[in-house]
Coordinates of C-alpha atoms in Angstrom, one line a residue:
Chain A
X17 CA 105.4 82.7 87.1
X18 CA 102.7 85.2 86.4
X19 CA 99.7 83.2 87.3
X20 CA 101.2 82.4 90.7
X21 CA 101.7 86.0 91.5
X22 CA 98.2 86.9 90.4
X23 CA 96.7 84.2 92.5
X24 CA 98.6 85.3 95.6
X25 CA 97.5 88.9 95.1
X26 CA 93.9 87.8 94.7
X27 CA 94.0 85.9 98.0
X28 CA 95.7 88.8 99.7
X29 CA 93.0 91.2 98.6
X30 CA 90.3 88.8 99.6
X31 CA 91.9 88.6 103.1
X32 CA 92.0 92.4 103.0
X33 CA 88.3 92.6 102.1
X34 CA 87.5 90.1 104.9
X35 CA 89.4 92.2 107.4
X36 CA 87.7 95.3 106.1
X37 CA 84.3 93.7 106.7
X38 CA 85.2 92.7 110.2
X39 CA 86.5 96.1 111.0
X40 CA 83.2 97.7 109.7
X41 CA 81.2 95.4 111.8
X42 CA 83.3 96.2 114.8
X43 CA 83.0 100.0 114.3
X44 CA 79.2 99.8 113.8
X45 CA 78.6 97.6 116.8
X46 CA 80.8 99.3 119.3
X47 CA 81.7 102.9 118.3
X48 CA 78.8 104.5 120.2
X49 CA 79.6 102.7 123.5
X50 CA 83.3 103.3 123.1
X51 CA 82.7 107.0 122.4
X52 CA 80.4 107.3 125.4
X53 CA 82.9 105.5 127.6
X54 CA 85.6 107.9 126.3
X55 CA 83.4 110.8 127.0
X56 CA 82.9 109.8 130.6
X57 CA 86.6 109.3 131.0
X58 CA 87.6 112.7 129.6
X59 CA 84.5 114.9 130.0
X60 CA 85.0 116.5 126.6
X61 CA 83.3 115.5 123.4
X62 CA 86.1 116.6 121.0
X63 CA 88.8 114.8 123.0
X64 CA 86.6 111.8 123.4
X65 CA 86.2 111.6 119.6
X66 CA 90.0 111.9 119.1
X67 CA 90.6 109.1 121.5
X68 CA 87.9 107.0 119.9
X69 CA 89.6 107.5 116.5
X70 CA 93.0 106.5 117.9
X71 CA 91.5 103.5 119.6
X72 CA 89.8 102.2 116.4
X73 CA 92.9 102.9 114.3
X74 CA 95.0 100.9 116.7
X75 CA 92.3 98.2 116.6
X76 CA 92.6 98.0 112.9
X77 CA 96.3 97.4 113.0
X78 CA 96.0 94.4 115.2
X79 CA 92.6 93.2 114.1
X80 CA 94.0 89.8 113.1
X81 CA 94.7 88.8 116.6
X82 CA 91.0 89.2 117.6
X83 CA 88.8 86.2 118.3
X84 CA 85.2 87.2 119.3
X85 CA 83.1 90.2 120.0
X86 CA 83.4 89.9 123.7
X87 CA 87.1 89.9 123.5
X88 CA 86.9 92.8 121.0
X89 CA 85.0 94.9 123.5
X90 CA 87.4 94.4 126.4
X91 CA 90.3 94.8 124.0
X92 CA 89.0 98.2 122.7
X93 CA 88.4 99.3 126.3
X94 CA 92.0 98.4 127.1
X95 CA 93.3 100.4 124.1
X96 CA 91.1 103.3 125.0
X97 CA 92.3 103.4 128.6
X98 CA 95.9 103.2 127.4
X99 CA 95.3 106.1 124.9
X100 CA 93.7 108.1 127.7
X101 CA 96.7 107.5 130.0
X102 CA 99.1 108.4 127.2
X103 CA 97.2 111.6 126.6
X104 CA 98.0 112.6 130.2
X105 CA 101.6 111.6 129.8
X106 CA 101.9 113.9 126.8
X107 CA 100.3 116.9 128.3
X108 CA 97.6 117.9 130.7
X109 CA 94.7 119.3 128.8
X110 CA 92.7 122.1 130.0
X111 CA 89.5 120.4 130.9
X112 CA 86.4 122.4 131.1
X113 CA 84.5 121.9 134.3
X114 CA 81.4 120.1 133.4
X115 CA 79.3 122.3 135.7
X116 CA 80.1 125.3 133.5
X117 CA 79.0 123.8 130.3
X118 CA 75.7 122.6 129.1
X119 CA 76.6 119.3 127.7
X120 CA 73.5 118.6 125.7
X121 CA 71.7 121.5 124.3
X122 CA 69.2 119.7 122.3
X123 CA 65.6 119.7 123.4
X124 CA 66.2 121.3 126.7
X125 CA 63.9 122.3 129.5
X126 CA 61.7 119.3 129.9
X127 CA 61.6 118.0 133.4
X128 CA 63.5 114.8 132.3
X129 CA 66.2 116.8 130.6
X130 CA 66.8 118.9 133.6
X131 CA 67.1 115.9 135.7
X132 CA 69.5 114.3 133.2
X133 CA 71.7 117.3 133.2
X134 CA 71.8 117.3 136.9
X135 CA 72.6 113.6 137.0
X136 CA 75.4 114.0 134.5
X137 CA 77.0 116.7 136.5
X138 CA 76.8 114.4 139.6
X139 CA 78.2 111.5 137.7
X140 CA 81.1 113.6 136.3
X141 CA 81.9 114.8 139.8
X142 CA 82.6 111.2 140.8
X143 CA 86.3 110.4 141.1
X144 CA 87.7 108.3 138.3
X145 CA 88.1 105.2 140.5
X146 CA 84.4 105.2 141.1
X147 CA 83.2 106.4 137.7
X148 CA 85.2 103.9 135.7
X149 CA 83.7 100.7 137.1
X150 CA 80.2 102.3 137.2
X151 CA 80.5 103.2 133.5
X152 CA 81.7 99.7 132.6
X153 CA 78.7 98.3 134.3
X154 CA 76.2 100.8 132.9
X155 CA 77.5 101.2 129.3
X156 CA 78.9 97.7 128.6
X157 CA 76.7 95.7 131.0
X158 CA 79.8 94.2 132.6
X159 CA 79.5 92.0 135.6
X160 CA 81.6 92.5 138.7
X161 CA 84.0 89.8 137.6
X162 CA 84.4 91.3 134.1
X163 CA 85.1 94.7 135.6
X164 CA 87.6 93.3 137.9
X165 CA 89.4 91.6 135.0
X166 CA 89.3 94.7 132.8
X167 CA 90.6 97.1 135.4
X168 CA 93.0 94.6 136.9
X169 CA 91.4 94.8 140.3
X170 CA 90.1 92.4 142.9
X171 CA 86.4 91.7 142.7
X172 CA 85.7 92.9 146.3
X173 CA 87.3 96.2 145.5
X174 CA 85.2 96.6 142.4
X175 CA 82.0 95.8 144.3
X176 CA 82.9 98.3 147.0
X177 CA 83.6 101.0 144.4
X178 CA 80.3 100.3 142.6
X179 CA 78.4 100.5 145.9
X180 CA 80.1 103.8 146.8
X181 CA 79.6 105.2 143.3
X182 CA 75.8 104.6 143.4
X183 CA 75.6 105.7 146.9
X184 CA 77.3 109.0 146.1
X185 CA 75.0 109.5 143.1
X186 CA 72.0 108.7 145.2
X187 CA 72.9 111.0 148.0
X188 CA 73.9 113.9 145.7
X189 CA 70.6 113.5 143.9
X190 CA 68.6 113.5 147.1
X191 CA 70.4 116.6 148.3
X192 CA 69.7 118.3 145.1
X193 CA 66.0 117.4 145.2
X194 CA 65.8 118.6 148.8
X195 CA 67.4 121.9 147.8
X196 CA 65.1 122.3 144.8
X197 CA 62.1 121.3 146.9
X198 CA 63.0 123.9 149.5
X199 CA 63.4 126.5 146.8
X200 CA 60.1 125.6 145.1
X201 CA 58.3 125.3 148.4
Chain B
X30 CA 72.8 88.7 154.6
X31 CA 72.1 91.5 157.0
X32 CA 70.4 94.8 156.2
X33 CA 73.7 96.7 155.6
X34 CA 75.2 93.9 153.4
X35 CA 71.9 93.7 151.5
X36 CA 72.0 97.5 150.8
X37 CA 75.6 97.3 149.7
X38 CA 74.9 94.5 147.4
X39 CA 71.9 96.2 145.8
X40 CA 73.9 99.5 145.3
X41 CA 76.8 97.6 143.8
X42 CA 74.7 95.8 141.3
X43 CA 70.9 96.1 141.4
X44 CA 70.5 93.6 138.6
X45 CA 72.3 90.8 140.3
X46 CA 70.1 87.7 140.1
X47 CA 71.3 86.5 143.5
X48 CA 69.5 89.5 145.0
X49 CA 66.0 88.0 144.4
X50 CA 66.7 85.3 147.0
X51 CA 67.9 87.8 149.6
X52 CA 65.0 90.1 149.0
X53 CA 62.3 87.4 149.5
X54 CA 59.0 88.7 150.6
X55 CA 60.5 91.6 152.5
X56 CA 58.5 94.6 151.2
X57 CA 61.0 97.1 152.5
X58 CA 63.8 95.3 150.7
X59 CA 61.7 95.0 147.6
X60 CA 61.1 98.8 147.7
X61 CA 64.8 99.5 148.0
X62 CA 65.6 97.3 145.1
X63 CA 63.0 99.0 143.0
X64 CA 64.3 102.4 144.1
X65 CA 67.8 101.6 143.1
X66 CA 66.7 100.0 139.8
X67 CA 65.0 103.2 139.0
X68 CA 68.1 105.2 139.9
X69 CA 70.0 102.9 137.6
X70 CA 67.6 103.5 134.8
X71 CA 68.1 107.2 135.2
X72 CA 71.9 106.8 135.3
X73 CA 71.8 104.7 132.2
X74 CA 69.7 107.3 130.4
X75 CA 71.9 110.1 131.5
X76 CA 75.1 108.3 130.5
X77 CA 73.6 107.7 127.1
X78 CA 74.9 110.9 125.6
X79 CA 74.3 111.4 121.9
X80 CA 77.1 110.2 119.7
X81 CA 78.4 112.8 117.2
X82 CA 76.8 112.6 113.8
X83 CA 78.7 110.5 111.3
X84 CA 81.3 109.3 113.9
X85 CA 81.1 105.7 112.5
X86 CA 81.7 107.0 109.0
X87 CA 84.6 109.1 110.1
X88 CA 86.1 106.1 111.8
X89 CA 85.8 104.0 108.7
X90 CA 87.1 106.8 106.5
X91 CA 90.2 107.4 108.6
X92 CA 91.0 103.7 108.5
X93 CA 90.6 103.5 104.8
X94 CA 93.0 106.5 104.4
X95 CA 95.4 104.8 106.8
X96 CA 95.4 101.6 104.7
X97 CA 95.8 103.6 101.5
X98 CA 98.9 105.5 102.9
X99 CA 100.3 102.2 104.2
X100 CA 99.9 100.6 100.8
X101 CA 101.6 103.6 99.1
X102 CA 104.4 103.5 101.6
X103 CA 104.8 99.8 101.0
X104 CA 105.1 100.2 97.2
X105 CA 107.6 103.1 97.8
X106 CA 109.5 100.8 100.0
X107 CA 109.6 98.1 97.3
X108 CA 110.8 100.6 94.7
X109 CA 113.5 101.9 97.0
X110 CA 114.6 98.3 97.8
X111 CA 114.8 97.5 94.1
X112 CA 116.8 100.6 93.4
X113 CA 119.1 99.9 96.3
X114 CA 119.7 96.3 95.2
X115 CA 120.5 97.4 91.7
X116 CA 122.9 100.0 93.0
X117 CA 124.5 97.4 95.3
X118 CA 125.0 94.9 92.5
X119 CA 126.4 97.6 90.3
X120 CA 128.8 98.7 93.0
X121 CA 130.0 95.2 93.7
X122 CA 130.5 94.3 90.0
X123 CA 132.4 97.6 89.3
X124 CA 134.7 97.0 92.2
X125 CA 135.3 93.4 91.2
X126 CA 136.0 94.6 87.7
X127 CA 138.4 97.3 88.8
X128 CA 140.0 94.8 91.2
X129 CA 140.6 92.4 88.4
X130 CA 142.1 95.1 86.2
X131 CA 144.8 95.9 88.7
X132 CA 145.1 92.7 90.5
X133 CA 148.6 92.0 89.2
X134 CA 151.6 93.8 90.6
X135 CA 153.6 93.7 87.4
X136 CA 150.7 95.2 85.4
X137 CA 150.3 97.8 88.0
X138 CA 154.0 98.6 87.8
X139 CA 153.8 99.1 84.0
X140 CA 150.7 101.3 84.5
X141 CA 152.5 103.3 87.0
X142 CA 155.5 103.9 84.8
X143 CA 153.2 104.7 81.8
X144 CA 151.1 107.1 83.8
X145 CA 154.2 108.9 85.3
X146 CA 155.9 109.4 81.9
X147 CA 159.2 111.1 82.3
X148 CA 158.7 112.3 85.8
X149 CA 160.8 109.6 87.5
X150 CA 162.6 108.1 84.5
X151 CA 163.8 111.6 83.5
X152 CA 165.4 112.2 86.9
X153 CA 169.2 112.2 86.8
X154 CA 170.3 112.5 90.3
X155 CA 173.0 110.4 91.9
X156 CA 171.5 109.2 95.1
X157 CA 173.8 107.7 97.7
X158 CA 173.3 104.3 99.2
X159 CA 172.7 105.8 102.6
X160 CA 169.9 107.9 101.3
X161 CA 168.3 104.9 99.7
X162 CA 168.7 102.8 102.8
X163 CA 167.1 105.6 104.9
X164 CA 164.0 105.1 102.8
X165 CA 164.3 101.3 102.5
X166 CA 164.4 101.1 106.3
X167 CA 160.6 101.8 106.3
X168 CA 160.2 98.4 104.8
X169 CA 162.8 96.8 107.0
X170 CA 165.2 96.4 104.1
X171 CA 168.8 97.4 103.5
X172 CA 170.9 97.6 100.3
X173 CA 174.3 96.2 101.2
X174 CA 176.3 97.2 98.1
X175 CA 176.1 99.8 95.4
X176 CA 174.4 98.4 92.4
X177 CA 175.0 101.2 90.0
X178 CA 173.7 104.7 89.8
X179 CA 170.4 105.4 91.4
X180 CA 168.7 108.3 89.6
X181 CA 165.6 108.5 91.6
X182 CA 164.4 107.2 95.0
X183 CA 161.1 108.4 96.4
X184 CA 158.1 107.1 98.1
X185 CA 155.1 106.8 95.8
X186 CA 151.6 105.6 95.9
X187 CA 151.3 102.1 94.6
X188 CA 147.5 101.6 94.4
X189 CA 147.0 103.4 97.7
X190 CA 150.0 101.7 99.4
X191 CA 153.0 103.7 100.2
X192 CA 155.9 102.2 98.3
X193 CA 159.5 103.0 97.4
X194 CA 160.1 103.9 93.7
X195 CA 163.7 103.6 92.5
X196 CA 165.1 104.3 89.1
X197 CA 168.4 102.5 88.7
X198 CA 171.0 102.0 86.0
X199 CA 170.5 98.7 84.2
X200 CA 172.8 97.2 81.5
X201 CA 170.9 98.8 78.7
X202 CA 169.1 101.7 80.3
X203 CA 167.1 102.9 83.2
X204 CA 165.2 100.4 85.1
X205 CA 162.2 101.2 87.4
X206 CA 162.0 99.3 90.7
X207 CA 159.2 99.3 93.1
X208 CA 159.5 98.0 96.6
X209 CA 156.0 97.3 97.8
X210 CA 154.8 95.9 101.1
X211 CA 153.1 92.6 100.7
X212 CA 149.6 93.2 99.5
X213 CA 146.8 90.6 99.5
X214 CA 145.0 89.8 96.4
X215 CA 147.8 90.7 94.0
X216 CA 149.3 88.2 91.7
X217 CA 153.1 87.9 91.7
X218 CA 153.6 87.5 88.0
X219 CA 155.1 89.1 84.9
X220 CA 153.5 91.2 82.3
X221 CA 154.3 92.8 78.9
X222 CA 152.5 95.8 77.6
X223 CA 153.8 97.6 74.6
X224 CA 157.6 98.0 75.0
X225 CA 157.4 97.5 78.7
X226 CA 158.3 94.3 80.5
X227 CA 157.6 93.8 84.1
X228 CA 158.1 91.2 86.7
X229 CA 157.2 90.9 90.3
X230 CA 158.9 88.8 93.0
X231 CA 158.3 88.1 96.6
X232 CA 161.1 88.9 98.9
X233 CA 160.8 88.1 102.6
X234 CA 159.2 91.4 103.7
X235 CA 158.1 93.1 100.6
X236 CA 157.5 92.5 96.9
X237 CA 159.8 93.7 94.2
X238 CA 158.4 95.0 90.9
X239 CA 160.9 95.7 88.2
X240 CA 159.9 97.5 85.0
X241 CA 162.1 98.0 82.0
X242 CA 161.9 98.3 78.2
X243 CA 164.6 95.7 77.8
X244 CA 163.6 92.2 78.9
X245 CA 167.0 91.1 79.8
X246 CA 167.5 94.1 82.1
X247 CA 164.6 92.9 84.2
X248 CA 166.1 89.6 85.0
X249 CA 169.6 91.0 85.6
X250 CA 168.2 93.7 87.9
X251 CA 166.4 91.0 89.8
X252 CA 169.6 89.0 90.3
X253 CA 171.4 92.0 91.4
X254 CA 168.9 93.2 93.9
X255 CA 168.1 89.8 95.4
X256 CA 171.8 89.6 96.3
X257 CA 172.1 93.1 97.6
X258 CA 168.9 93.8 99.4
X259 CA 168.5 92.2 102.8
X260 CA 165.5 92.3 105.1
X261 CA 166.0 92.3 108.8
X262 CA 164.1 89.6 110.6

């Protein structure tokens, strides 16, 4: 009687340890990308961290159903997007306008940093339907097909949105440079 | 692929391997691809915002805490389930036990008489047949002839069932009679407890329980009543 019980518990705890290991690997491998993606969705670091926490906690609960790392990535993104949508159902947060806030204060003032800040503001100004596929491509290295699958869109739509996203960034950047050039000149 | 299509394709995905073919030796196209790749590099760098310090550790910590709470909740649940089963079994067995104790009409009749003491037996009214019949009507019964003095006739609670309690004159003393609607789970039998003798009978619409301290009075009362009480169909 007793030895059976002990045996069972031992195997349960080894399953548990296994799950724990998989979860740690998942967190270490993907938390940065997931956080960044969350940040670009919500434009706020604290909220992005909250959503990331929720996402990984949910991931833990259904970790057993997960097959490989590629699936894990797309799965986490799906949870994240759902969490984000839910947040909007619950209440509309007061989002700070990105133009008013210096996102990154560390090592400012170098030419590159100024350019990055400018670029971030431009990227944040993109509408969500353009920003989302662009970030999937940039952060996760997704192909057009993969983005289409993730966002449940047709591939042509995705390619058009990616083109428009880059085009808008490019034009905004050129305009800003022109403006600066004129000021400097 | 015309010029416009080419530009669209490059802007959609500058790293697409298919583009190399379309670019070919065209210097202008090569320059455009290079420009957009550079833009992409900048976008990538800009999107690469720093991750808060210790985020990974916080994620792991939160999960560990969640598992811990879950485990505790689970053990609470098991404890609660155990307590609930014990209470359940206890409840069932107590009910069973009580049920057995009073599962006999005749025993219950004696218990009733004992419990009541002199309350009904001490009554010395002379209740008319019509008064008794008014009460018997509730059980669909009628007493056709006078069977001797009736000292007491009232509804009473016979194990939560409304019944008629009569105290009648027997040959050797007062006899208690209960007219009880048919109850499931009760044995129709006889019992003796101390000086009390009791018998129960099934009539067509109700059971009759007779309790007396003289055994022969019980049988005689039964004969008298079975002749004189009729139940309408």
